[in-house]
């Protein structure tokens, strides 16, 4: 089976490739997603698929091997590691599989989903308006009410729907003083200069400067979490910068 290093490398590659795809598809929008949540959902589908579909999912995850149990052990360990942070970080992750009522799911697939991937699996009637209400409630509960529900209507002919929710709240290990927040100019993607509130802090941080950008790591208090901020140089091309990540 794939080594842990293969899985970590594949997961990292999957995240950056998906970022490039989404940035190309939605060039004028902010993008936020969790490669770990999506990777676990795809790994579940991988465990229940065969032939070309199975190989395609393994390829999307950046893996040549198709060992579903090894994949599941990796994602469960990752979820346990991230889901039990020390200190003052609050993190909740959840993934659910909604299947059209009357569809036949193998007992082994359901068992693997619940035991290997810790994923909720439910059979529902997609033509019933109450189904979307149940899904919205599921999303709302698992994101502490910050995400109101699933965007858009659900097609009554849907056979299967995967939902993934992530909630994160943390405190900086080196807090910013709100009194130091000031309005400064921020250049948007189309070159427009907007005045926005910016936080200020003088301290020692992990910092990197390259020919095309600057980067800094801001740690959260407790646990292994950090925010990496990349600032492309003035006049640089954001698309080219994203492609080089």
Coordinates of C-alpha atoms in Angstrom, one line a residue:
X1 CA 0.0 0.0 0.0
X2 CA 1.0 3.7 -0.2
X3 CA 3.3 4.9 2.6
X4 CA 2.3 7.8 4.9
X5 CA 4.7 10.0 3.0
X6 CA 3.0 9.1 -0.3
X7 CA -0.4 10.0 1.2
X8 CA 0.8 13.3 2.7
X9 CA 2.5 14.2 -0.6
X10 CA -0.6 13.2 -2.6
X11 CA -2.9 15.2 -0.2
X12 CA -0.7 18.3 -0.6
X13 CA -0.6 17.9 -4.4
X14 CA -4.4 17.4 -4.5
X15 CA -5.0 20.6 -2.5
X16 CA -2.8 22.8 -4.7
X17 CA -4.2 21.3 -7.9
X18 CA -7.8 21.9 -6.7
X19 CA -6.9 25.5 -5.8
X20 CA -5.6 26.1 -9.3
X21 CA -8.7 24.6 -10.8
X22 CA -11.1 26.6 -8.6
X23 CA -9.1 29.8 -9.2
X24 CA -9.4 29.3 -12.9
X25 CA -13.1 28.5 -12.7
X26 CA -13.9 31.4 -10.3
X27 CA -11.3 34.1 -11.1
X28 CA -13.2 36.9 -9.4
X29 CA -14.2 35.2 -6.2
X30 CA -12.6 34.4 -2.9
X31 CA -11.9 30.7 -2.4
X32 CA -11.9 28.7 0.8
X33 CA -11.9 24.9 1.0
X34 CA -10.5 22.0 3.1
X35 CA -8.4 19.5 1.1
X36 CA -8.5 17.1 4.1
X37 CA -12.3 17.0 4.2
X38 CA -12.7 16.7 0.4
X39 CA -9.9 14.1 0.4
X40 CA -11.7 11.9 2.9
X41 CA -14.9 12.1 1.0
X42 CA -13.2 11.1 -2.2
X43 CA -11.4 8.3 -0.4
X44 CA -14.8 7.0 0.7
X45 CA -16.0 7.0 -2.9
X46 CA -12.7 5.3 -3.9
X47 CA -13.4 2.5 -1.5
X48 CA -16.9 1.9 -3.1
X49 CA -15.9 2.2 -6.7
X50 CA -14.2 -0.1 -9.2
X51 CA -12.4 0.0 -12.6
X52 CA -11.8 3.4 -14.3
X53 CA -13.7 5.3 -11.6
X54 CA -11.5 3.9 -8.9
X55 CA -8.3 4.7 -10.8
X56 CA -9.5 8.2 -11.6
X57 CA -10.3 9.0 -7.9
X58 CA -6.9 7.6 -6.9
X59 CA -5.3 9.8 -9.5
X60 CA -7.2 12.9 -8.3
X61 CA -5.8 12.2 -4.8
X62 CA -2.3 12.0 -6.2
X63 CA -1.9 8.3 -5.6
X64 CA -0.8 5.5 -7.9
X65 CA -1.8 2.8 -5.4
X66 CA -5.4 1.9 -4.6
X67 CA -5.4 0.6 -1.1
X68 CA -8.6 2.0 0.4
X69 CA -8.0 0.7 4.0
X70 CA -4.6 2.5 4.1
X71 CA -6.2 5.7 2.8
X72 CA -8.9 5.5 5.4
X73 CA -6.4 4.9 8.2
X74 CA -4.5 8.0 7.0
X75 CA -7.6 10.3 6.9
X76 CA -8.9 9.0 10.3
X77 CA -5.6 9.6 11.9
X78 CA -5.5 13.1 10.3
X79 CA -9.0 13.8 11.5
X80 CA -8.2 12.6 15.1
X81 CA -5.0 14.7 15.1
X82 CA -6.8 17.9 13.9
X83 CA -10.0 17.2 15.8
X84 CA -8.4 17.0 19.2
X85 CA -6.3 20.1 19.3
X86 CA -4.7 21.3 22.5
X87 CA -4.9 24.9 23.8
X88 CA -7.5 27.3 22.6
X89 CA -8.3 26.1 19.1
X90 CA -11.9 25.0 18.3
X91 CA -12.1 22.7 15.3
X92 CA -15.0 20.6 14.0
X93 CA -15.1 18.5 10.8
X94 CA -17.9 16.5 9.4
X95 CA -18.7 14.7 6.2
X96 CA -22.1 13.1 5.2
X97 CA -23.2 11.0 2.3
X98 CA -26.9 11.4 1.3
X99 CA -28.2 8.6 -1.0
X100 CA -31.5 8.4 -2.8
X101 CA -34.1 6.3 -0.9
X102 CA -34.4 2.9 -2.5
X103 CA -30.8 2.8 -3.7
X104 CA -28.9 -0.3 -2.8
X105 CA -25.7 0.2 -0.8
X106 CA -23.6 -2.8 0.1
X107 CA -23.3 -3.4 3.8
X108 CA -19.5 -3.4 3.5
X109 CA -19.5 0.1 1.9
X110 CA -21.7 1.5 4.7
X111 CA -19.5 -0.2 7.3
X112 CA -16.4 1.2 5.7
X113 CA -17.9 4.7 5.6
X114 CA -18.8 4.7 9.2
X115 CA -15.9 2.8 10.7
X116 CA -13.0 3.8 8.4
X117 CA -14.0 7.4 7.5
X118 CA -16.4 8.4 10.3
X119 CA -18.9 9.6 7.7
X120 CA -22.7 9.9 8.2
X121 CA -24.6 8.0 5.6
X122 CA -28.4 8.5 5.1
X123 CA -31.0 7.5 2.6
X124 CA -33.3 10.4 1.7
X125 CA -36.0 11.5 -0.8
X126 CA -34.4 14.3 -2.8
X127 CA -37.8 15.4 -4.1
X128 CA -39.1 16.1 -0.6
X129 CA -38.4 19.7 0.5
X130 CA -37.8 18.5 4.0
X131 CA -34.6 16.7 2.8
X132 CA -32.9 20.1 2.1
X133 CA -34.1 21.4 5.4
X134 CA -32.4 18.3 7.1
X135 CA -29.2 18.9 5.1
X136 CA -29.2 22.6 6.0
X137 CA -29.7 21.8 9.7
X138 CA -26.8 19.3 9.5
X139 CA -24.5 21.9 8.0
X140 CA -25.6 24.6 10.5
X141 CA -25.1 22.3 13.5
X142 CA -21.6 21.3 12.4
X143 CA -20.4 24.9 11.7
X144 CA -21.7 26.4 14.9
X145 CA -24.4 28.2 12.8
X146 CA -21.9 30.1 10.7
X147 CA -22.9 28.4 7.5
X148 CA -26.7 28.6 7.0
X149 CA -27.0 25.6 4.7
X150 CA -26.4 24.1 1.2
X151 CA -26.3 26.7 -1.6
X152 CA -28.9 26.3 -4.3
X153 CA -31.7 23.9 -4.9
X154 CA -31.3 20.1 -5.0
X155 CA -32.2 18.3 -8.2
X156 CA -35.0 15.8 -7.5
X157 CA -33.2 13.3 -9.8
X158 CA -30.0 13.4 -7.6
X159 CA -28.7 9.9 -6.8
X160 CA -26.0 10.8 -4.3
X161 CA -24.8 14.0 -2.6
X162 CA -21.7 14.5 -0.5
X163 CA -21.7 17.3 2.1
X164 CA -18.6 18.4 4.0
X165 CA -18.5 21.0 6.8
X166 CA -15.5 22.6 8.6
X167 CA -15.5 24.9 11.6
X168 CA -12.3 26.6 12.9
X169 CA -11.8 29.2 15.6
X170 CA -8.4 30.0 17.1
X171 CA -6.5 32.6 19.0
X172 CA -3.2 34.0 17.8
X173 CA -0.2 32.9 19.8
X174 CA 1.0 36.5 19.5
X175 CA -2.3 38.5 19.6
X176 CA -2.9 41.7 17.6
X177 CA -3.8 44.8 19.5
X178 CA -7.2 46.1 18.1
X179 CA -6.1 49.6 18.9
X180 CA -3.4 49.3 16.3
X181 CA -5.8 48.4 13.5
X182 CA -5.8 51.1 10.9
X183 CA -7.3 51.7 7.4
X184 CA -4.8 51.2 4.6
X185 CA -4.9 50.7 0.9
X186 CA -5.4 47.2 -0.5
X187 CA -5.0 46.4 -4.2
X188 CA -7.7 44.0 -5.4
X189 CA -7.4 41.4 -8.2
X190 CA -8.5 43.9 -10.9
X191 CA -6.1 46.6 -9.7
X192 CA -8.6 48.7 -7.7
X193 CA -7.3 50.3 -4.5
X194 CA -9.6 49.9 -1.5
X195 CA -9.3 51.3 2.0
X196 CA -9.6 48.3 4.4
X197 CA -8.9 47.7 8.1
X198 CA -5.4 46.2 8.6
X199 CA -3.9 44.7 11.7
X200 CA -0.4 45.7 12.8
X201 CA 2.1 43.8 14.9
X202 CA 5.9 44.1 15.5
X203 CA 7.4 40.8 16.6
X204 CA 9.6 37.9 15.4
X205 CA 7.9 35.7 12.9
X206 CA 8.9 32.9 10.5
X207 CA 9.4 35.0 7.3
X208 CA 10.4 34.2 3.7
X209 CA 11.2 36.6 0.9
X210 CA 11.6 35.4 -2.7
X211 CA 11.9 37.2 -6.1
X212 CA 8.1 37.4 -6.6
X213 CA 6.6 37.4 -3.1
X214 CA 7.0 37.6 0.6
X215 CA 5.5 35.1 3.1
X216 CA 4.9 34.9 6.8
X217 CA 3.7 32.3 9.2
X218 CA 1.3 33.3 12.0
X219 CA 0.8 30.6 14.6
X220 CA -2.4 29.9 16.5
X221 CA -2.3 29.3 20.3
X222 CA -2.0 25.6 21.1
X223 CA -2.0 22.8 18.6
X224 CA -0.3 22.5 15.2
X225 CA -2.2 25.2 13.4
X226 CA -0.7 28.1 11.6
X227 CA -1.8 30.7 8.9
X228 CA 0.6 31.2 6.0
X229 CA 0.2 34.5 4.3
X230 CA 1.7 35.1 0.8
X231 CA 2.0 38.6 -0.5
X232 CA 2.9 38.8 -4.3
X233 CA 5.1 41.7 -5.2
X234 CA 3.5 44.9 -6.5
X235 CA 2.8 44.6 -10.2
X236 CA 3.2 40.8 -10.2
X237 CA 0.6 38.5 -11.9
X238 CA -1.6 36.7 -9.4
X239 CA -2.5 33.9 -11.8
X240 CA 1.2 33.1 -12.5
X241 CA 1.9 33.3 -8.7
X242 CA -0.9 30.8 -8.0
X243 CA 0.3 28.5 -10.8
X244 CA 3.8 28.4 -9.1
X245 CA 2.6 27.3 -5.7

